[in-house]
Tab-separated table of C-alpha atoms in Angstrom:
chain	number	residue	atom	x	y	z
A	7	UNK	CA	8.669	-30.331	-7.782
A	8	UNK	CA	7.688	-26.872	-8.941
A	9	UNK	CA	7.516	-25.848	-12.588
A	10	UNK	CA	10.525	-24.032	-14.076
A	11	UNK	CA	10.728	-20.387	-12.970
A	12	UNK	CA	10.930	-18.822	-16.423
A	13	UNK	CA	12.248	-15.373	-15.527
A	14	UNK	CA	14.774	-16.458	-12.907
A	15	UNK	CA	16.009	-19.380	-15.012
A	16	UNK	CA	16.484	-16.877	-17.851
A	17	UNK	CA	18.558	-14.600	-15.634
A	18	UNK	CA	20.587	-17.487	-14.248
A	19	UNK	CA	21.443	-18.609	-17.759
A	20	UNK	CA	22.215	-15.293	-19.440
A	21	UNK	CA	22.852	-12.390	-17.042
A	22	UNK	CA	26.585	-13.117	-16.626
A	23	UNK	CA	27.075	-12.797	-20.393
A	24	UNK	CA	25.765	-9.224	-20.646
A	25	UNK	CA	27.266	-5.947	-19.478
A	26	UNK	CA	23.876	-4.453	-18.654
A	27	UNK	CA	20.142	-5.127	-18.638
A	28	UNK	CA	17.195	-3.068	-19.814
A	29	UNK	CA	14.699	-5.283	-18.012
A	30	UNK	CA	15.933	-5.334	-14.415
A	31	UNK	CA	13.241	-4.035	-12.012
A	32	UNK	CA	15.789	-2.947	-9.399
A	33	UNK	CA	17.548	0.090	-7.997
A	34	UNK	CA	21.334	0.227	-7.807
A	35	UNK	CA	22.591	-1.904	-4.930
A	36	UNK	CA	24.318	-0.031	-2.098
A	37	UNK	CA	27.636	-0.850	-0.468
A	38	UNK	CA	28.223	-0.782	3.286
A	39	UNK	CA	30.335	2.326	2.729
A	40	UNK	CA	27.346	4.102	1.176
A	41	UNK	CA	25.077	2.958	4.003
A	42	UNK	CA	27.548	4.226	6.616
A	43	UNK	CA	27.675	7.604	4.886
A	44	UNK	CA	23.893	7.870	5.222
A	45	UNK	CA	23.992	6.698	8.841
A	46	UNK	CA	26.240	9.609	9.893
A	47	UNK	CA	26.542	9.417	13.706
A	48	UNK	CA	25.295	5.796	13.820
A	49	UNK	CA	28.241	4.421	11.859
A	50	UNK	CA	30.135	3.329	14.963
A	51	UNK	CA	27.050	1.560	16.317
A	52	UNK	CA	26.771	-0.492	13.132
A	53	UNK	CA	30.498	-1.332	13.139
A	54	UNK	CA	30.391	-2.379	16.768
A	55	UNK	CA	27.336	-4.594	16.319
A	56	UNK	CA	28.715	-6.263	13.189
A	57	UNK	CA	32.130	-7.006	14.662
A	58	UNK	CA	31.120	-7.907	18.205
A	59	UNK	CA	27.859	-9.808	17.769
A	60	UNK	CA	28.303	-13.611	17.784
A	61	UNK	CA	27.472	-15.238	14.460
A	62	UNK	CA	24.869	-17.354	16.213
A	63	UNK	CA	21.441	-18.421	14.984
A	64	UNK	CA	18.875	-15.642	14.887
A	65	UNK	CA	15.527	-16.306	16.547
A	66	UNK	CA	12.892	-18.084	14.479
A	67	UNK	CA	10.606	-15.129	13.720
A	68	UNK	CA	13.555	-12.821	13.083
A	69	UNK	CA	15.561	-10.423	15.233
A	70	UNK	CA	13.203	-8.734	17.699
A	71	UNK	CA	14.729	-5.282	17.250
A	72	UNK	CA	14.306	-5.605	13.477
A	73	UNK	CA	10.679	-6.658	13.840
A	74	UNK	CA	10.123	-3.748	16.225
A	75	UNK	CA	11.380	-1.322	13.570
A	76	UNK	CA	9.078	-2.957	11.018
A	77	UNK	CA	6.173	-2.681	13.456
A	78	UNK	CA	6.864	1.037	13.819
A	79	UNK	CA	6.962	1.375	10.045
A	80	UNK	CA	3.490	-0.186	9.654
A	81	UNK	CA	2.154	1.059	13.002
A	82	UNK	CA	1.289	-2.416	14.213
A	83	UNK	CA	2.546	-5.104	16.615
A	84	UNK	CA	5.918	-6.832	16.522
A	85	UNK	CA	4.303	-10.273	16.736
A	86	UNK	CA	2.563	-9.694	13.384
A	87	UNK	CA	5.860	-10.246	11.519
A	88	UNK	CA	8.085	-13.084	10.468
A	89	UNK	CA	11.380	-12.129	8.818
A	90	UNK	CA	12.267	-14.235	5.767
A	91	UNK	CA	15.073	-14.871	3.317
A	92	UNK	CA	13.895	-12.230	0.879
A	93	UNK	CA	10.401	-11.978	-0.566
A	94	UNK	CA	10.962	-15.249	-2.438
A	95	UNK	CA	10.883	-17.302	0.748
A	96	UNK	CA	7.950	-15.229	2.017
A	97	UNK	CA	5.910	-16.113	-1.078
A	98	UNK	CA	6.739	-19.797	-0.762
A	99	UNK	CA	5.875	-19.845	2.956
A	100	UNK	CA	2.506	-18.220	2.273
A	101	UNK	CA	1.397	-20.588	-0.454
A	102	UNK	CA	2.709	-23.740	1.206
A	103	UNK	CA	1.008	-22.837	4.495
A	104	UNK	CA	-2.363	-21.609	3.247
A	105	UNK	CA	-3.422	-23.523	0.146
A	106	UNK	CA	-4.073	-27.141	-0.735
A	107	UNK	CA	-5.202	-29.087	-3.788
A	108	UNK	CA	-8.723	-28.151	-4.803
A	109	UNK	CA	-8.647	-24.597	-3.442
A	110	UNK	CA	-9.486	-21.737	-5.801
A	111	UNK	CA	-7.888	-18.308	-5.866
A	112	UNK	CA	-7.917	-15.196	-8.031
A	113	UNK	CA	-4.560	-13.895	-9.263
A	114	UNK	CA	-3.863	-10.537	-10.893
A	115	UNK	CA	-2.223	-10.906	-14.317
A	116	UNK	CA	0.418	-10.234	-15.476
A	117	UNK	CA	2.357	-10.902	-12.298
A	118	UNK	CA	5.626	-12.361	-10.979
A	119	UNK	CA	5.479	-16.092	-11.697
A	120	UNK	CA	5.867	-17.443	-8.156
A	121	UNK	CA	2.694	-15.587	-7.113
A	122	UNK	CA	0.634	-18.095	-9.082
A	123	UNK	CA	2.950	-20.957	-10.068
A	124	UNK	CA	3.482	-22.355	-6.576
A	125	UNK	CA	-0.269	-22.514	-5.958
A	126	UNK	CA	-0.934	-23.990	-9.392
A	127	UNK	CA	1.663	-26.715	-8.824
A	128	UNK	CA	0.015	-27.507	-5.481
A	129	UNK	CA	-3.215	-28.234	-7.343
A	130	UNK	CA	-4.936	-24.906	-6.693
A	131	UNK	CA	-7.252	-23.633	-9.433
A	132	UNK	CA	-6.226	-20.164	-10.646
A	133	UNK	CA	-8.715	-17.594	-11.915
A	134	UNK	CA	-6.888	-14.829	-13.781
A	135	UNK	CA	-7.889	-11.219	-13.137
A	136	UNK	CA	-7.146	-8.241	-15.390
A	137	UNK	CA	-7.196	-5.626	-12.547
A	138	UNK	CA	-10.611	-4.262	-13.551
A	139	UNK	CA	-12.830	-3.960	-10.467
A	140	UNK	CA	-16.033	-4.886	-12.277
A	141	UNK	CA	-14.408	-8.110	-13.474
A	142	UNK	CA	-13.261	-8.946	-9.953
A	143	UNK	CA	-16.794	-8.523	-8.724
A	144	UNK	CA	-18.032	-10.881	-11.434
A	145	UNK	CA	-15.368	-13.483	-10.599
A	146	UNK	CA	-16.399	-13.485	-6.936
A	147	UNK	CA	-20.060	-13.716	-7.910
A	148	UNK	CA	-19.432	-16.641	-10.273
A	149	UNK	CA	-17.034	-18.436	-7.907
A	150	UNK	CA	-18.117	-17.808	-4.291
A	151	UNK	CA	-15.772	-20.602	-3.135
A	152	UNK	CA	-12.746	-18.386	-3.908
A	153	UNK	CA	-10.344	-18.479	-0.953
A	154	UNK	CA	-8.046	-15.540	-1.690
A	155	UNK	CA	-7.067	-12.751	-4.052
A	156	UNK	CA	-3.372	-12.378	-4.928
A	157	UNK	CA	-2.056	-9.019	-6.151
A	158	UNK	CA	1.254	-7.215	-6.603
A	159	UNK	CA	0.973	-3.523	-5.679
A	160	UNK	CA	2.670	-1.800	-7.464
A	161	UNK	CA	2.699	-4.467	-10.115
A	162	UNK	CA	5.687	-6.233	-11.603
A	163	UNK	CA	5.972	-5.926	-14.596
A	164	UNK	CA	3.439	-3.180	-15.462
A	165	UNK	CA	4.437	-0.646	-12.783
A	166	UNK	CA	0.771	0.195	-12.189
A	167	UNK	CA	-0.874	0.150	-8.785
A	168	UNK	CA	-4.104	0.411	-6.830
A	169	UNK	CA	-4.806	3.661	-4.993
A	170	UNK	CA	-6.468	3.732	-1.551
A	171	UNK	CA	-9.978	4.076	-2.985
A	172	UNK	CA	-9.433	1.112	-5.302
A	173	UNK	CA	-8.017	-1.016	-2.481
A	174	UNK	CA	-11.048	-0.123	-0.401
A	175	UNK	CA	-13.305	-1.323	-3.231
A	176	UNK	CA	-11.272	-4.512	-3.590
A	177	UNK	CA	-11.616	-5.150	0.133
A	178	UNK	CA	-15.369	-4.686	-0.055
A	179	UNK	CA	-15.684	-6.968	-3.091
A	180	UNK	CA	-13.710	-9.894	-1.661
A	181	UNK	CA	-15.200	-9.581	1.825
A	182	UNK	CA	-13.547	-11.758	4.509
A	183	UNK	CA	-11.373	-13.631	2.012
A	184	UNK	CA	-7.602	-13.381	2.205
A	185	UNK	CA	-5.871	-10.585	0.305
A	186	UNK	CA	-2.265	-11.608	-0.357
A	187	UNK	CA	-0.339	-8.574	-1.523
A	188	UNK	CA	3.258	-8.574	-2.713
A	189	UNK	CA	4.440	-5.061	-1.846
A	190	UNK	CA	8.139	-5.233	-2.691
A	191	UNK	CA	7.762	-1.985	-4.692
A	192	UNK	CA	5.371	-0.192	-2.327
A	193	UNK	CA	7.983	1.898	-0.486
A	194	UNK	CA	9.054	3.587	-3.718
A	195	UNK	CA	5.446	4.521	-4.581
A	196	UNK	CA	2.777	6.857	-3.243
A	197	UNK	CA	0.427	3.917	-2.689
A	198	UNK	CA	-0.790	2.808	0.744
A	199	UNK	CA	-0.104	-0.652	2.076
A	200	UNK	CA	-2.924	-3.161	1.694
A	201	UNK	CA	-2.464	-3.789	5.413
A	202	UNK	CA	-4.244	-0.481	6.030
A	203	UNK	CA	-7.107	-1.361	3.709
A	204	UNK	CA	-8.059	-4.974	4.400
A	205	UNK	CA	-8.303	-6.644	7.808
A	206	UNK	CA	-7.610	-10.141	6.480
A	207	UNK	CA	-4.507	-9.211	4.501
A	208	UNK	CA	-1.088	-10.822	4.195
A	209	UNK	CA	1.717	-8.482	3.161
A	210	UNK	CA	4.945	-9.642	1.531
A	211	UNK	CA	7.837	-7.173	1.241
A	212	UNK	CA	11.625	-6.906	1.411
A	213	UNK	CA	14.656	-4.603	1.367
A	214	UNK	CA	15.818	-5.689	-2.087
A	215	UNK	CA	14.162	-3.477	-4.666
A	216	UNK	CA	13.292	-0.121	-3.102
A	217	UNK	CA	16.018	-0.074	-0.444
A	218	UNK	CA	18.891	-1.163	-2.706
A	219	UNK	CA	19.884	-4.107	-0.503
A	220	UNK	CA	19.138	-7.275	-2.531
A	221	UNK	CA	22.232	-9.061	-1.219
A	222	UNK	CA	20.962	-8.977	2.362
A	223	UNK	CA	18.180	-11.418	1.459
A	224	UNK	CA	15.877	-9.866	4.048
A	225	UNK	CA	12.123	-9.891	3.532
A	226	UNK	CA	9.084	-10.279	5.743
A	227	UNK	CA	5.482	-11.367	6.021
A	228	UNK	CA	3.033	-9.124	7.860
A	229	UNK	CA	-0.176	-10.791	9.020
A	230	UNK	CA	-2.666	-10.213	11.864
A	231	UNK	CA	-3.526	-13.924	12.110
A	232	UNK	CA	-1.307	-15.471	14.812
A	233	UNK	CA	-2.117	-19.019	13.667
A	234	UNK	CA	-0.857	-18.229	10.175
A	235	UNK	CA	2.334	-16.694	11.560
A	236	UNK	CA	2.857	-19.972	13.458
A	237	UNK	CA	2.336	-21.979	10.253
A	238	UNK	CA	4.808	-19.786	8.359
A	239	UNK	CA	7.327	-20.314	11.155
A	240	UNK	CA	6.864	-24.089	11.031
A	241	UNK	CA	7.354	-24.226	7.244
A	242	UNK	CA	10.436	-21.992	7.495
A	243	UNK	CA	12.133	-24.834	9.400
A	244	UNK	CA	12.346	-26.722	6.091
A	245	UNK	CA	13.704	-23.748	4.149
A	246	UNK	CA	16.151	-21.159	5.536
A	247	UNK	CA	15.423	-22.161	9.171
A	248	UNK	CA	16.865	-18.874	10.497
A	249	UNK	CA	17.987	-15.638	8.857
A	250	UNK	CA	21.608	-14.545	8.476
A	251	UNK	CA	22.574	-12.677	11.657
A	252	UNK	CA	24.662	-9.981	9.966
A	253	UNK	CA	21.955	-9.406	7.368
A	254	UNK	CA	19.439	-8.704	10.109
A	255	UNK	CA	21.862	-6.284	11.788
A	256	UNK	CA	22.420	-4.343	8.558
A	257	UNK	CA	18.664	-4.422	7.853
A	258	UNK	CA	17.950	-2.617	11.141
A	259	UNK	CA	20.279	0.223	10.213
A	260	UNK	CA	18.940	0.323	6.664
A	261	UNK	CA	15.471	1.001	8.059
A	262	UNK	CA	16.928	3.828	10.172
A	263	UNK	CA	17.810	5.713	6.977
A	264	UNK	CA	14.930	4.420	4.866
A	265	UNK	CA	13.684	7.902	4.009
A	266	UNK	CA	17.092	8.946	2.672
A	267	UNK	CA	17.444	5.808	0.548
A	268	UNK	CA	13.943	6.095	-0.867
A	269	UNK	CA	14.358	9.815	-1.619
A	270	UNK	CA	17.592	9.128	-3.511
A	271	UNK	CA	16.022	6.334	-5.526
A	272	UNK	CA	12.882	8.316	-6.291
A	273	UNK	CA	15.030	11.075	-7.765
A	274	UNK	CA	16.757	8.585	-10.049
A	275	UNK	CA	13.419	7.067	-11.074
A	276	UNK	CA	11.898	10.463	-11.882
A	277	UNK	CA	14.869	11.410	-14.061
A	278	UNK	CA	14.734	8.078	-15.872
A	279	UNK	CA	10.994	8.281	-16.483
A	280	UNK	CA	11.388	11.759	-17.959
A	281	UNK	CA	13.965	10.361	-20.353
A	282	UNK	CA	11.883	7.294	-21.176
A	283	UNK	CA	8.754	9.237	-22.073
A	284	UNK	CA	10.762	11.751	-24.052
A	285	UNK	CA	12.426	8.903	-25.915
A	286	UNK	CA	9.080	7.227	-26.541
A	287	UNK	CA	8.176	9.968	-29.016
A	288	UNK	CA	10.833	8.725	-31.413
A	289	UNK	CA	10.928	5.029	-30.572
A	290	UNK	CA	10.359	2.508	-33.333
A	291	UNK	CA	10.203	-0.380	-30.886
A	292	UNK	CA	7.445	0.363	-28.381
A	293	UNK	CA	4.628	2.730	-27.615
A	294	UNK	CA	3.874	3.792	-24.042
A	295	UNK	CA	0.105	3.942	-24.042
A	296	UNK	CA	0.031	4.918	-20.392
A	297	UNK	CA	-0.141	8.034	-18.249
A	298	UNK	CA	3.317	8.676	-16.779
A	299	UNK	CA	1.737	9.734	-13.480
A	300	UNK	CA	0.160	6.298	-13.058
A	301	UNK	CA	3.512	4.519	-12.963
A	302	UNK	CA	4.306	3.555	-9.379
A	303	UNK	CA	6.772	0.690	-9.571
A	304	UNK	CA	10.228	0.120	-11.054
A	305	UNK	CA	9.217	-1.175	-14.475
A	306	UNK	CA	6.763	-0.795	-17.315
A	307	UNK	CA	5.423	-3.396	-19.731
A	308	UNK	CA	4.927	-1.868	-23.201
A	309	UNK	CA	3.654	-3.721	-26.218
A	310	UNK	CA	6.369	-4.008	-28.842
A	311	UNK	CA	6.219	-2.762	-32.407
A	312	UNK	CA	9.350	-4.770	-33.167
A	313	UNK	CA	11.945	-6.496	-31.000
A	314	UNK	CA	15.219	-4.582	-30.487
A	315	UNK	CA	18.395	-6.279	-31.689
A	316	UNK	CA	21.343	-5.582	-29.400
A	317	UNK	CA	23.945	-8.188	-28.542
A	318	UNK	CA	25.410	-6.644	-25.380
A	319	UNK	CA	22.158	-5.676	-23.602
A	320	UNK	CA	19.900	-8.194	-21.865
A	321	UNK	CA	16.189	-7.830	-22.704
A	322	UNK	CA	13.333	-9.406	-20.741
A	323	UNK	CA	10.588	-10.838	-22.960
A	324	UNK	CA	6.996	-10.570	-21.792
A	325	UNK	CA	6.662	-14.329	-22.233
A	326	UNK	CA	8.534	-14.761	-18.944
A	327	UNK	CA	5.347	-13.501	-17.270
A	328	UNK	CA	3.089	-15.765	-19.351
A	329	UNK	CA	3.013	-16.884	-22.972
A	330	UNK	CA	0.044	-14.599	-23.608
A	331	UNK	CA	2.403	-11.625	-23.096
A	332	UNK	CA	5.035	-12.630	-25.657
A	333	UNK	CA	4.539	-9.385	-27.607
A	334	UNK	CA	5.471	-7.284	-24.570
A	335	UNK	CA	8.768	-6.409	-22.905
A	336	UNK	CA	9.616	-5.386	-19.340
A	337	UNK	CA	11.647	-2.190	-19.121
A	338	UNK	CA	13.172	-1.426	-15.726
A	339	UNK	CA	14.140	2.168	-14.929
A	340	UNK	CA	15.589	2.091	-11.409
A	341	UNK	CA	19.288	2.086	-12.378
A	342	UNK	CA	21.400	5.233	-12.646
A	343	UNK	CA	22.738	4.250	-16.095
A	344	UNK	CA	19.232	3.718	-17.486
A	345	UNK	CA	19.250	6.492	-20.100
A	346	UNK	CA	22.525	5.276	-21.591
A	347	UNK	CA	21.347	1.666	-21.670
A	348	UNK	CA	18.072	2.660	-23.325
A	349	UNK	CA	19.813	4.704	-25.996
A	350	UNK	CA	22.230	1.898	-26.765
A	351	UNK	CA	19.507	-0.744	-26.692
A	352	UNK	CA	17.011	0.860	-28.992
A	353	UNK	CA	19.082	3.168	-31.151
A	354	UNK	CA	21.758	0.604	-31.947
A	355	UNK	CA	24.576	2.872	-30.731
A	356	UNK	CA	27.794	0.888	-30.538
A	357	UNK	CA	29.127	2.525	-27.387
A	358	UNK	CA	29.395	0.785	-24.036
A	359	UNK	CA	26.176	1.505	-22.083
A	360	UNK	CA	28.126	1.542	-18.819
A	361	UNK	CA	30.462	4.364	-19.816
């Protein structure tokens, strides 16, 4: 059994009781109607495929046409992908397939819990890394038996990321070791994929966060190692087995209009960040000691001056990313109603944040 998933258990317990959340690192989910509007002359193709395709099992690695579109996106081969049930399954497949008791890995902190908890529960020794390159170099020097480095680029919850030059340095420091990179926020950023920077990399991504399609439950693993792809496929038999056929169909068309979706979401993010940093000047609750231009993800992780008291807004404590971060709070800014939620949350305004 794995340890409790603090953040997700928190959401499962409380999210239905709140009208809105200040801590959700998401963009607004799209409807099929919105997707069809973006598709323009491809609407009929989507309708036809959805209504006429048999609801049969997909193939084990994922729909070939979908993997072909992903291969075009990363400029690589179709066989380097396995499509998963969201990034969550991708993370589980990676850690179950690669690591065993006694292995040692380096994990960037803070980070999404499953990116270290699964390995830790398997008996893997975790060495925490604070994202400073000189400290990574020292960790590798002190622990040459390290098997892999695990990062989230851009990071959840901090929103910070590694530029191409930094990824190149990371690649040089870790040498032939595995670089496992969760890139669920990469499409919304200006950062390159780690796949371009490190030969022995494993990329985890999905259509949930940046592409506004969390309900599809479509993610993927990108890896050049064919033996690892085979191991992921074997482990998937015990989990989702195959992906939902209609989800894979919709995913293909979502990738066709990826640029439009990302452009729309980037505009919302930019507007929200402007408001957030303007608001920060008068906030009694947090202080953004960070350059706005360095924010690449869908959340930030400020240290709190005092905890906001608001009964109808859900807040995400830093402790859900580790007890050492209990004095921090994740603030997500991908939603269109962000400015209203922030004002209500931190000013104590008694209006409905969703109005």
